[in-house]
Every structure is written in C-alpha cells, then in structure tokens.
PDB file of C-alpha atoms in Angstrom:
ATOM      1  CA  MET M   1       0.916 -11.286  -1.112  1.00 43.00           C
ATOM      2  CA  THR M   2      -0.400 -14.714   0.063  1.00 41.00           C
ATOM      3  CA  GLU M   3      -3.948 -15.423   0.583  1.00 41.00           C
ATOM      4  CA  THR M   4      -5.974 -18.556   1.390  1.00 42.00           C
ATOM      5  CA  THR M   5      -9.814 -17.989   1.350  1.00 46.00           C
ATOM      6  CA  PRO M   6     -11.795 -14.749   0.952  1.00 46.00           C
ATOM      7  CA  PRO M   7     -13.796 -13.315   3.751  1.00 47.00           C
ATOM      8  CA  GLN M   8     -17.382 -14.971   3.671  1.00 48.00           C
ATOM      9  CA  ILE M   9     -20.336 -12.855   2.584  1.00 43.00           C
ATOM     10  CA  ASN M  10     -23.946 -13.258   2.779  1.00 45.00           C
ATOM     11  CA  GLN M  11     -24.941 -12.093  -0.713  1.00 47.00           C
ATOM     12  CA  LYS M  12     -23.782 -12.417  -4.293  1.00 49.00           C
ATOM     13  CA  LEU M  13     -21.300  -9.743  -5.242  1.00 54.00           C
ATOM     14  CA  GLN M  14     -22.397  -7.512  -8.249  1.00 71.00           C
ATOM     15  CA  ILE M  15     -19.824  -5.569 -10.140  1.00 72.00           C
ATOM     16  CA  GLN M  16     -21.706  -2.379 -10.293  1.00 76.00           C
ATOM     17  CA  THR M  17     -21.352  -2.326  -6.422  1.00 84.00           C
ATOM     18  CA  TRP M  18     -17.441  -2.523  -6.522  1.00 91.00           C
ATOM     19  CA  TRP M  19     -16.636  -0.851  -9.913  1.00 94.00           C
ATOM     20  CA  PHE M  20     -13.796   1.294  -8.467  1.00 96.00           C
ATOM     21  CA  THR M  21     -12.045  -1.827  -7.350  1.00 97.00           C
ATOM     22  CA  ALA M  22     -12.564  -3.223 -10.841  1.00 96.00           C
ATOM     23  CA  LEU M  23     -11.271  -0.053 -12.350  1.00 97.00           C
ATOM     24  CA  LEU M  24      -8.149  -0.193 -10.031  1.00 97.00           C
ATOM     25  CA  ILE M  25      -7.525  -3.680 -11.261  1.00 97.00           C
ATOM     26  CA  ALA M  26      -7.996  -2.868 -14.928  1.00 97.00           C
ATOM     27  CA  VAL M  27      -5.503   0.301 -14.598  1.00 98.00           C
ATOM     28  CA  ASN M  28      -2.844  -1.919 -13.036  1.00 98.00           C
ATOM     29  CA  VAL M  29      -3.218  -4.686 -15.589  1.00 98.00           C
ATOM     30  CA  GLY M  30      -3.507  -2.135 -18.425  1.00 97.00           C
ATOM     31  CA  LEU M  31      -0.373  -0.306 -17.197  1.00 97.00           C
ATOM     32  CA  PHE M  32       1.532  -3.619 -17.044  1.00 97.00           C
ATOM     33  CA  GLY M  33       0.457  -4.655 -20.561  1.00 97.00           C
ATOM     34  CA  TRP M  34       1.571  -1.198 -21.828  1.00 97.00           C
ATOM     35  CA  GLN M  35       5.003  -1.744 -19.961  1.00 96.00           C
ATOM     36  CA  ILE M  36       5.429  -5.202 -21.599  1.00 96.00           C
ATOM     37  CA  LEU M  37       4.604  -3.873 -24.945  1.00 96.00           C
ATOM     38  CA  SER M  38       7.105  -1.116 -24.539  1.00 96.00           C
ATOM     39  CA  GLY M  39       9.864  -3.769 -23.986  1.00 95.00           C
ATOM     40  CA  VAL M  40       9.830  -4.240 -20.181  1.00 95.00           C
ATOM     41  CA  ASN M  41      10.724  -7.729 -19.035  1.00 95.00           C
ATOM     42  CA  ILE M  42       7.623  -9.601 -18.056  1.00 95.00           C
ATOM     43  CA  THR M  43       9.179 -11.534 -15.251  1.00 94.00           C
ATOM     44  CA  ASP M  44      12.069  -9.400 -14.102  1.00 92.00           C
ATOM     45  CA  PRO M  45      11.877  -5.694 -14.984  1.00 94.00           C
ATOM     46  CA  ALA M  46      15.337  -3.900 -15.154  1.00 94.00           C
ATOM     47  CA  PRO M  47      16.004  -1.189 -12.631  1.00 93.00           C
ATOM     48  CA  VAL M  48      15.972   1.425 -15.483  1.00 93.00           C
ATOM     49  CA  ASP M  49      12.441   0.424 -16.496  1.00 95.00           C
ATOM     50  CA  ALA M  50      11.187   0.293 -12.937  1.00 95.00           C
ATOM     51  CA  ILE M  51      12.499   3.862 -12.531  1.00 95.00           C
ATOM     52  CA  ALA M  52      11.105   5.191 -15.787  1.00 95.00           C
ATOM     53  CA  TRP M  53       7.632   3.843 -14.856  1.00 96.00           C
ATOM     54  CA  GLY M  54       7.694   5.586 -11.448  1.00 96.00           C
ATOM     55  CA  ALA M  55       8.936   3.113  -8.934  1.00 96.00           C
ATOM     56  CA  ASP M  56      10.022   4.321  -5.652  1.00 97.00           C
ATOM     57  CA  PHE M  57      13.659   4.960  -5.021  1.00 96.00           C
ATOM     58  CA  THR M  58      14.417   6.968  -1.984  1.00 96.00           C
ATOM     59  CA  PRO M  59      17.504   9.065  -3.423  1.00 96.00           C
ATOM     60  CA  LEU M  60      15.047  10.085  -6.271  1.00 96.00           C
ATOM     61  CA  THR M  61      12.063  10.545  -4.215  1.00 97.00           C
ATOM     62  CA  PHE M  62      13.548  12.654  -1.634  1.00 96.00           C
ATOM     63  CA  THR M  63      15.479  14.859  -4.081  1.00 94.00           C
ATOM     64  CA  GLY M  64      12.671  16.337  -6.041  1.00 92.00           C
ATOM     65  CA  GLU M  65      10.320  13.433  -7.165  1.00 96.00           C
ATOM     66  CA  PRO M  66       7.966  12.860  -4.248  1.00 97.00           C
ATOM     67  CA  GLU M  67       5.275  11.834  -6.793  1.00 97.00           C
ATOM     68  CA  ARG M  68       7.015   8.347  -6.869  1.00 97.00           C
ATOM     69  CA  LEU M  69       5.307   7.513  -3.505  1.00 97.00           C
ATOM     70  CA  PHE M  70       2.082   7.488  -5.454  1.00 97.00           C
ATOM     71  CA  SER M  71       3.051   6.254  -8.891  1.00 97.00           C
ATOM     72  CA  SER M  72       5.008   3.291  -7.419  1.00 97.00           C
ATOM     73  CA  MET M  73       1.546   1.991  -6.440  1.00 97.00           C
ATOM     74  CA  PHE M  74       0.936   1.182  -9.969  1.00 97.00           C
ATOM     75  CA  PHE M  75       4.187  -0.542 -10.997  1.00 96.00           C
ATOM     76  CA  HIS M  76       4.752  -4.348 -10.448  1.00 96.00           C
ATOM     77  CA  PHE M  77       7.804  -6.412 -10.738  1.00 95.00           C
ATOM     78  CA  GLY M  78       6.665  -8.906 -13.125  1.00 94.00           C
ATOM     79  CA  MET M  79       3.733 -11.059 -13.892  1.00 96.00           C
ATOM     80  CA  ILE M  80       3.454 -12.942 -10.623  1.00 94.00           C
ATOM     81  CA  HIS M  81       3.929  -9.906  -8.413  1.00 95.00           C
ATOM     82  CA  LEU M  82       0.988  -8.190 -10.334  1.00 96.00           C
ATOM     83  CA  MET M  83      -1.197 -11.263 -10.275  1.00 96.00           C
ATOM     84  CA  LEU M  84      -0.862 -11.894  -6.569  1.00 94.00           C
ATOM     85  CA  ASN M  85      -1.490  -8.233  -5.836  1.00 95.00           C
ATOM     86  CA  MET M  86      -4.546  -8.073  -8.086  1.00 97.00           C
ATOM     87  CA  TRP M  87      -6.071 -11.347  -6.725  1.00 95.00           C
ATOM     88  CA  ALA M  88      -5.587  -9.756  -3.090  1.00 95.00           C
ATOM     89  CA  LEU M  89      -7.263  -6.459  -4.287  1.00 97.00           C
ATOM     90  CA  TYR M  90     -10.372  -8.254  -5.713  1.00 96.00           C
ATOM     91  CA  ILE M  91     -10.547 -10.364  -2.578  1.00 93.00           C
ATOM     92  CA  PHE M  92     -10.462  -7.505  -0.049  1.00 96.00           C
ATOM     93  CA  GLY M  93     -11.360  -4.482  -2.334  1.00 96.00           C
ATOM     94  CA  SER M  94     -14.696  -6.122  -3.801  1.00 94.00           C
ATOM     95  CA  ILE M  95     -15.834  -6.293  -0.083  1.00 94.00           C
ATOM     96  CA  ALA M  96     -14.396  -3.244   1.450  1.00 96.00           C
ATOM     97  CA  GLU M  97     -15.775  -0.989  -1.237  1.00 96.00           C
ATOM     98  CA  GLN M  98     -19.229  -1.993  -0.382  1.00 94.00           C
ATOM     99  CA  LEU M  99     -18.672  -2.240   3.375  1.00 94.00           C
ATOM    100  CA  PHE M 100     -17.177   1.316   3.881  1.00 95.00           C
ATOM    101  CA  GLY M 101     -18.814   3.182   1.010  1.00 94.00           C
ATOM    102  CA  ARG M 102     -17.087   4.059  -1.948  1.00 95.00           C
ATOM    103  CA  SER M 103     -15.713   7.608  -1.040  1.00 96.00           C
ATOM    104  CA  TYR M 104     -14.173   6.294   2.205  1.00 97.00           C
ATOM    105  CA  TYR M 105     -12.963   3.155   0.668  1.00 97.00           C
ATOM    106  CA  VAL M 106     -11.071   5.180  -2.118  1.00 98.00           C
ATOM    107  CA  ALA M 107      -9.449   7.409   0.541  1.00 98.00           C
ATOM    108  CA  LEU M 108      -8.488   4.461   2.814  1.00 98.00           C
ATOM    109  CA  TYR M 109      -6.882   2.738  -0.100  1.00 98.00           C
ATOM    110  CA  PHE M 110      -4.731   5.483  -1.306  1.00 98.00           C
ATOM    111  CA  LEU M 111      -3.891   6.707   2.321  1.00 98.00           C
ATOM    112  CA  ALA M 112      -2.832   3.207   3.181  1.00 98.00           C
ATOM    113  CA  GLY M 113      -0.842   2.965   0.013  1.00 98.00           C
ATOM    114  CA  LEU M 114       0.959   6.181   0.596  1.00 98.00           C
ATOM    115  CA  MET M 115       1.735   5.494   4.276  1.00 98.00           C
ATOM    116  CA  GLY M 116       3.237   2.122   3.232  1.00 97.00           C
ATOM    117  CA  SER M 117       5.463   3.981   0.711  1.00 97.00           C
ATOM    118  CA  VAL M 118       6.580   6.688   3.271  1.00 98.00           C
ATOM    119  CA  LEU M 119       7.275   4.005   5.748  1.00 97.00           C
ATOM    120  CA  SER M 120       9.477   2.155   3.361  1.00 96.00           C
ATOM    121  CA  SER M 121      11.326   5.246   2.516  1.00 96.00           C
ATOM    122  CA  TYR M 122      11.770   6.069   6.303  1.00 97.00           C
ATOM    123  CA  LEU M 123      13.558   2.834   6.631  1.00 96.00           C
ATOM    124  CA  SER M 124      15.730   3.640   3.608  1.00 96.00           C
ATOM    125  CA  ILE M 125      16.675   6.932   5.166  1.00 97.00           C
ATOM    126  CA  ARG M 126      17.619   5.301   8.514  1.00 96.00           C
ATOM    127  CA  ASP M 127      19.717   2.836   6.646  1.00 95.00           C
ATOM    128  CA  GLY M 128      21.365   5.808   4.722  1.00 95.00           C
ATOM    129  CA  TYR M 129      22.716   7.262   8.022  1.00 95.00           C
ATOM    130  CA  GLU M 130      24.184   3.802   8.922  1.00 94.00           C
ATOM    131  CA  LEU M 131      25.681   3.706   5.477  1.00 92.00           C
ATOM    132  CA  LEU M 132      27.436   6.963   6.293  1.00 91.00           C
ATOM    133  CA  GLN M 133      29.270   5.153   9.290  1.00 91.00           C
ATOM    134  CA  HIS M 134      30.227   1.915   7.306  1.00 89.00           C
ATOM    135  CA  PHE M 135      29.570   0.538   3.998  1.00 87.00           C
ATOM    136  CA  ASP M 136      27.284  -2.386   3.780  1.00 86.00           C
ATOM    137  CA  PRO M 137      25.622  -3.311   0.494  1.00 86.00           C
ATOM    138  CA  ASN M 138      22.555  -4.469   2.499  1.00 85.00           C
ATOM    139  CA  LEU M 139      22.079  -0.822   3.399  1.00 88.00           C
ATOM    140  CA  LEU M 140      21.916   0.561  -0.041  1.00 90.00           C
ATOM    141  CA  PRO M 141      18.421   1.794  -1.003  1.00 92.00           C
ATOM    142  CA  ARG M 142      16.227  -0.479  -2.859  1.00 93.00           C
ATOM    143  CA  ILE M 143      13.736   0.153  -5.610  1.00 95.00           C
ATOM    144  CA  SER M 144      10.306  -0.614  -4.400  1.00 95.00           C
ATOM    145  CA  ALA M 145       6.848  -0.744  -6.054  1.00 96.00           C
ATOM    146  CA  GLY M 146       3.498  -2.558  -6.043  1.00 95.00           C
ATOM    147  CA  ALA M 147       0.017  -2.152  -4.726  1.00 96.00           C
ATOM    148  CA  SER M 148       0.508  -4.493  -1.655  1.00 95.00           C
ATOM    149  CA  GLY M 149       0.815  -1.626   0.923  1.00 96.00           C
ATOM    150  CA  ALA M 150      -2.731  -0.229  -0.262  1.00 97.00           C
ATOM    151  CA  VAL M 151      -3.967  -3.810  -0.344  1.00 97.00           C
ATOM    152  CA  MET M 152      -2.677  -4.789   3.105  1.00 96.00           C
ATOM    153  CA  GLY M 153      -4.405  -1.824   4.272  1.00 97.00           C
ATOM    154  CA  LEU M 154      -7.691  -3.036   2.936  1.00 97.00           C
ATOM    155  CA  GLY M 155      -7.058  -6.394   4.605  1.00 97.00           C
ATOM    156  CA  ALA M 156      -6.186  -4.885   7.896  1.00 97.00           C
ATOM    157  CA  ALA M 157      -9.245  -2.740   7.628  1.00 97.00           C
ATOM    158  CA  LEU M 158     -11.461  -5.836   7.112  1.00 97.00           C
ATOM    159  CA  THR M 159      -9.779  -7.637  10.043  1.00 96.00           C
ATOM    160  CA  VAL M 160     -10.195  -4.935  12.372  1.00 96.00           C
ATOM    161  CA  VAL M 161     -14.076  -4.622  11.695  1.00 95.00           C
ATOM    162  CA  SER M 162     -14.339  -8.463  12.029  1.00 95.00           C
ATOM    163  CA  LEU M 163     -12.933  -8.035  15.634  1.00 95.00           C
ATOM    164  CA  PHE M 164     -15.955  -5.931  16.590  1.00 93.00           C
ATOM    165  CA  PRO M 165     -19.595  -6.946  16.998  1.00 93.00           C
ATOM    166  CA  PRO M 166     -21.463  -6.782  13.526  1.00 90.00           C
ATOM    167  CA  LEU M 167     -23.341  -3.505  13.007  1.00 87.00           C
ATOM    168  CA  PRO M 168     -27.107  -3.815  12.651  1.00 84.00           C
ATOM    169  CA  GLN M 169     -26.736  -2.625   8.902  1.00 80.00           C
ATOM    170  CA  GLN M 170     -23.673  -4.583   8.118  1.00 79.00           C
ATOM    171  CA  ARG M 171     -24.026  -6.257   4.766  1.00 76.00           C
ATOM    172  CA  PHE M 172     -21.182  -8.792   5.118  1.00 77.00           C
ATOM    173  CA  TRP M 173     -20.308 -11.311   7.816  1.00 81.00           C
ATOM    174  CA  LEU M 174     -16.468 -11.297   7.893  1.00 88.00           C
ATOM    175  CA  ASP M 175     -14.642 -14.383   9.215  1.00 87.00           C
ATOM    176  CA  LYS M 176     -12.448 -13.243  11.732  1.00 89.00           C
ATOM    177  CA  LYS M 177     -10.190 -16.314  12.003  1.00 91.00           C
ATOM    178  CA  SER M 178      -9.583 -16.467   8.207  1.00 91.00           C
ATOM    179  CA  LEU M 179      -8.674 -12.744   8.056  1.00 91.00           C
ATOM    180  CA  LEU M 180      -6.270 -12.910  11.011  1.00 92.00           C
ATOM    181  CA  MET M 181      -4.728 -16.123   9.388  1.00 91.00           C
ATOM    182  CA  ILE M 182      -4.425 -14.275   5.967  1.00 89.00           C
ATOM    183  CA  MET M 183      -2.756 -11.219   7.452  1.00 92.00           C
ATOM    184  CA  GLY M 184      -0.536 -13.236   9.710  1.00 91.00           C
ATOM    185  CA  ILE M 185       0.654 -15.303   6.815  1.00 90.00           C
ATOM    186  CA  ASN M 186       1.523 -12.335   4.957  1.00 87.00           C
ATOM    187  CA  LEU M 187       3.483 -10.783   7.849  1.00 88.00           C
ATOM    188  CA  VAL M 188       5.560 -13.831   8.476  1.00 89.00           C
ATOM    189  CA  PHE M 189       6.276 -14.054   4.777  1.00 83.00           C
ATOM    190  CA  GLY M 190       7.299 -10.438   4.744  1.00 82.00           C
ATOM    191  CA  PHE M 191       9.853 -11.035   7.528  1.00 83.00           C
ATOM    192  CA  THR M 192      11.206 -14.358   6.276  1.00 81.00           C
ATOM    193  CA  VAL M 193      11.211 -14.140   2.443  1.00 79.00           C
ATOM    194  CA  SER M 194      13.838 -11.870   0.858  1.00 75.00           C
ATOM    195  CA  GLY M 195      12.624  -9.364  -1.818  1.00 78.00           C
ATOM    196  CA  ILE M 196       9.367  -8.523   0.066  1.00 85.00           C
ATOM    197  CA  ASN M 197       8.849  -4.954   1.152  1.00 89.00           C
ATOM    198  CA  ASN M 198       7.314  -5.538   4.606  1.00 92.00           C
ATOM    199  CA  ALA M 199       7.727  -1.888   5.611  1.00 94.00           C
ATOM    200  CA  ALA M 200       5.137  -0.950   2.950  1.00 95.00           C
ATOM    201  CA  HIS M 201       2.793  -3.822   4.297  1.00 96.00           C
ATOM    202  CA  ILE M 202       2.974  -2.720   7.822  1.00 96.00           C
ATOM    203  CA  GLY M 203       2.577   1.041   6.950  1.00 97.00           C
ATOM    204  CA  GLY M 204      -0.456   0.208   4.831  1.00 97.00           C
ATOM    205  CA  MET M 205      -1.834  -1.966   7.725  1.00 97.00           C
ATOM    206  CA  LEU M 206      -1.462   0.544  10.329  1.00 97.00           C
ATOM    207  CA  MET M 207      -3.239   3.179   8.256  1.00 98.00           C
ATOM    208  CA  GLY M 208      -5.977   0.607   7.209  1.00 98.00           C
ATOM    209  CA  ALA M 209      -6.550  -0.398  10.743  1.00 97.00           C
ATOM    210  CA  LEU M 210      -6.888   3.102  12.093  1.00 97.00           C
ATOM    211  CA  LEU M 211      -9.248   4.238   9.433  1.00 98.00           C
ATOM    212  CA  ALA M 212     -11.310   0.970   9.832  1.00 97.00           C
ATOM    213  CA  ALA M 213     -11.607   1.517  13.520  1.00 97.00           C
ATOM    214  CA  THR M 214     -12.768   5.060  13.271  1.00 96.00           C
ATOM    215  CA  TRP M 215     -15.182   4.139  10.528  1.00 96.00           C
ATOM    216  CA  TYR M 216     -16.794   1.519  12.767  1.00 94.00           C
ATOM    217  CA  PHE M 217     -17.364   3.773  15.640  1.00 93.00           C
ATOM    218  CA  SER M 218     -18.664   6.398  13.189  1.00 93.00           C
ATOM    219  CA  GLN M 219     -21.600   4.100  12.489  1.00 91.00           C
ATOM    220  CA  LYS M 220     -22.672   4.728  15.988  1.00 87.00           C
ATOM    221  CA  MET M 221     -22.637   8.457  15.763  1.00 87.00           C
ATOM    222  CA  HIS M 222     -25.531  10.560  14.906  1.00 84.00           C
ATOM    223  CA  ASN M 223     -23.713  12.533  12.179  1.00 89.00           C
ATOM    224  CA  LYS M 224     -21.452   9.764  10.979  1.00 90.00           C
ATOM    225  CA  ALA M 225     -20.455  11.546   7.839  1.00 92.00           C
ATOM    226  CA  VAL M 226     -18.736  14.470   9.732  1.00 95.00           C
ATOM    227  CA  PHE M 227     -17.047  11.962  11.878  1.00 93.00           C
ATOM    228  CA  GLN M 228     -15.591   9.942   8.894  1.00 95.00           C
ATOM    229  CA  ILE M 229     -14.313  13.159   7.204  1.00 96.00           C
ATOM    230  CA  MET M 230     -12.651  14.139  10.429  1.00 95.00           C
ATOM    231  CA  ALA M 231     -11.155  10.621  10.560  1.00 95.00           C
ATOM    232  CA  LEU M 232      -9.814  10.884   6.890  1.00 97.00           C
ATOM    233  CA  MET M 233      -8.428  14.425   7.798  1.00 97.00           C
ATOM    234  CA  ILE M 234      -6.512  12.818  10.859  1.00 96.00           C
ATOM    235  CA  GLY M 235      -5.242  10.074   8.555  1.00 97.00           C
ATOM    236  CA  PHE M 236      -4.072  12.607   5.991  1.00 98.00           C
ATOM    237  CA  ILE M 237      -2.414  14.999   8.645  1.00 98.00           C
ATOM    238  CA  LEU M 238      -0.573  11.775  10.059  1.00 98.00           C
ATOM    239  CA  LEU M 239       0.560  10.963   6.545  1.00 98.00           C
ATOM    240  CA  ALA M 240       1.630  14.579   5.786  1.00 98.00           C
ATOM    241  CA  ALA M 241       3.565  14.784   9.187  1.00 98.00           C
ATOM    242  CA  PHE M 242       5.432  11.644   8.559  1.00 98.00           C
ATOM    243  CA  TYR M 243       6.287  12.652   5.139  1.00 98.00           C
ATOM    244  CA  TRP M 244       7.521  15.913   6.325  1.00 97.00           C
ATOM    245  CA  TYR M 245       9.584  14.431   9.016  1.00 98.00           C
ATOM    246  CA  CYS M 246      11.215  11.971   6.497  1.00 97.00           C
ATOM    247  CA  THR M 247      11.938  14.900   4.169  1.00 97.00           C
ATOM    248  CA  ALA M 248      13.588  16.779   6.939  1.00 97.00           C
ATOM    249  CA  LEU M 249      15.486  13.655   7.982  1.00 97.00           C
ATOM    250  CA  SER M 250      16.590  12.892   4.543  1.00 96.00           C
ATOM    251  CA  SER M 251      17.874  16.360   3.830  1.00 94.00           C
ATOM    252  CA  GLY M 252      21.078  15.394   5.644  1.00 94.00           C
ATOM    253  CA  LEU M 253      21.773  12.602   3.311  1.00 95.00           C
ATOM    254  CA  ASN M 254      21.510  14.714   0.054  1.00 94.00           C
ATOM    255  CA  PRO M 255      25.249  14.319  -0.704  1.00 94.00           C
ATOM    256  CA  LEU M 256      24.864  10.614  -0.215  1.00 93.00           C
ATOM    257  CA  TRP M 257      21.861  10.429  -2.399  1.00 92.00           C
ATOM    258  CA  HIS M 258      23.614  12.490  -5.169  1.00 92.00           C
ATOM    259  CA  GLU M 259      26.620  10.092  -5.098  1.00 91.00           C
ATOM    260  CA  ILE M 260      24.430   7.059  -5.335  1.00 91.00           C
ATOM    261  CA  LEU M 261      22.472   8.633  -8.357  1.00 91.00           C
ATOM    262  CA  ARG M 262      25.722   9.539  -9.940  1.00 88.00           C
ATOM    263  CA  GLN M 263      27.317   6.158  -9.751  1.00 86.00           C
ATOM    264  CA  ASN M 264      24.121   4.635 -11.071  1.00 80.00           C
ATOM    265  CA  GLN M 265      23.609   7.088 -13.779  1.00 75.00           C
ATOM    266  CA  SER M 266      24.089   4.695 -16.652  1.00 64.00           C
ATOM    267  CA  THR M 267      21.583   2.275 -15.041  1.00 66.00           C
ATOM    268  CA  PHE M 268      18.933   4.809 -14.364  1.00 65.00           C
TER     269      PHE M 268
END
C-alpha cells in the first residue's frame, strides 16, 4: 500500500470511537509478533510458514480449506508489508468506523477482504486452465495474504462517499482529490510493481464502493437500518455467488491442484 495524506476531518479523533479498528491493528500486529517468536522470518517468510499461518493458496483453498480466504487477511509477508497495511488501516479505518457506524463498518471490512481473496483466487483458477494448455512458470498459483484487500475496500468506500454532496449529519469532510490520488497511486503500483496482488485490491475496492454507495443513499431513507441490512445481504449474496462459481470452475482443475501439492509437499 502507498499513502500520502489522510482524509481531512473536522474534529479530533478519539480512540473509543474507532476501537474496532484499533483492535484489528492489534490483532494483526500481535499475530505477526507471535509468528516471529515462532521462527518466521521477519522480512521474508518462507512458503511453508505462510501456508502454516493460513495464507491463501488456491490449490489448498479450493480442495477443502476455504477458511484460507479469511485467515489470509491476517498474515503478512514481512515487517514492511505489515506496517504499510496497518498504517493504511489506521488512516482509513479510524474515519470509516465513525462515518459508517461500527456494525456496517465491520461488515464492509470483511466483505471487502473476502471479495478480494475470491477475485485473486478466480485469476489463479483462470491461469490454471491456461497452464493445462502450456506450461508457464508465471501461471503457477501464488501464495497470497494480507489485509490490503479489506483496507482498499475502506479506501474505496471513503472515496465514493467523497464524490457525493456531504450529508447534513456527516461528521467528516472527506478530501476528494486526496482520496482519488491515493487510490489511483495504489492501483498504478499494483499494475506496475511485481509481487503486489492487485486482484485482491480491486476486489476489495469493488465491494467497498458498492457498500459505500448503498450506505450513502440509505441515509436519505426513512428506515435506513433496513436498507443497510438489505445492502449487506446483497453484498454477501454476491460474494457467495462468486465463491460458488469459483468452486465450480476450480473443480475441473482438481488433478492439477493435487499434482502441484504433491510436487511441493516437502515445501508445504
């Protein structure tokens, strides 16, 4: 993740108003510390360690370990990866938690993160079918992890809200230009710098943008809580449908996945 300046706010932040964001940061940092104490390399974790701590690897994820789509959101590839994601989570999350309300914020965070994981897996599945046609090392599935899909979902959510006229009760003034620049820089980095899982970023952004737009219009509704619940249900249904589609698509690659796992058994 690459950030410049945080969205501007019109009042001082107090940690009790964004404690879930602080909890997420503490959990990620605590898990990273635990990993280091258990022997994981602090700058470049080995594949066996990434797998052991729940990173997403499509051959495993779609052959009986779907929980990796979630657990991968809490593993990071070294100190720098963790610090960048946690700094971005603080910048976006401390504001988004107060703006959207805690319950909606929590759902948005995890739906965006999971959508990023599933979109990343979809691209690995698509590459798997190409791999059946001709061997190319670049098409082999990669191990992926990190909170950036969820964090980019928060960034996209704030950006979408900044594009609309401020709501009468809106507590924060969001700098549209800064947010657009931040999100644009991250996308450019994702497309131009190797090793960045841009699919997870884009998946998170799409879900975050959708849920932010529906949240904004719910504020104009008489029964906004019902409208927000419906929006979250739609987001969950879209995620579940996409996951089901990826599962069905991946079933044709089971022999390939098992062969990849067999060849890397000593590594994993």
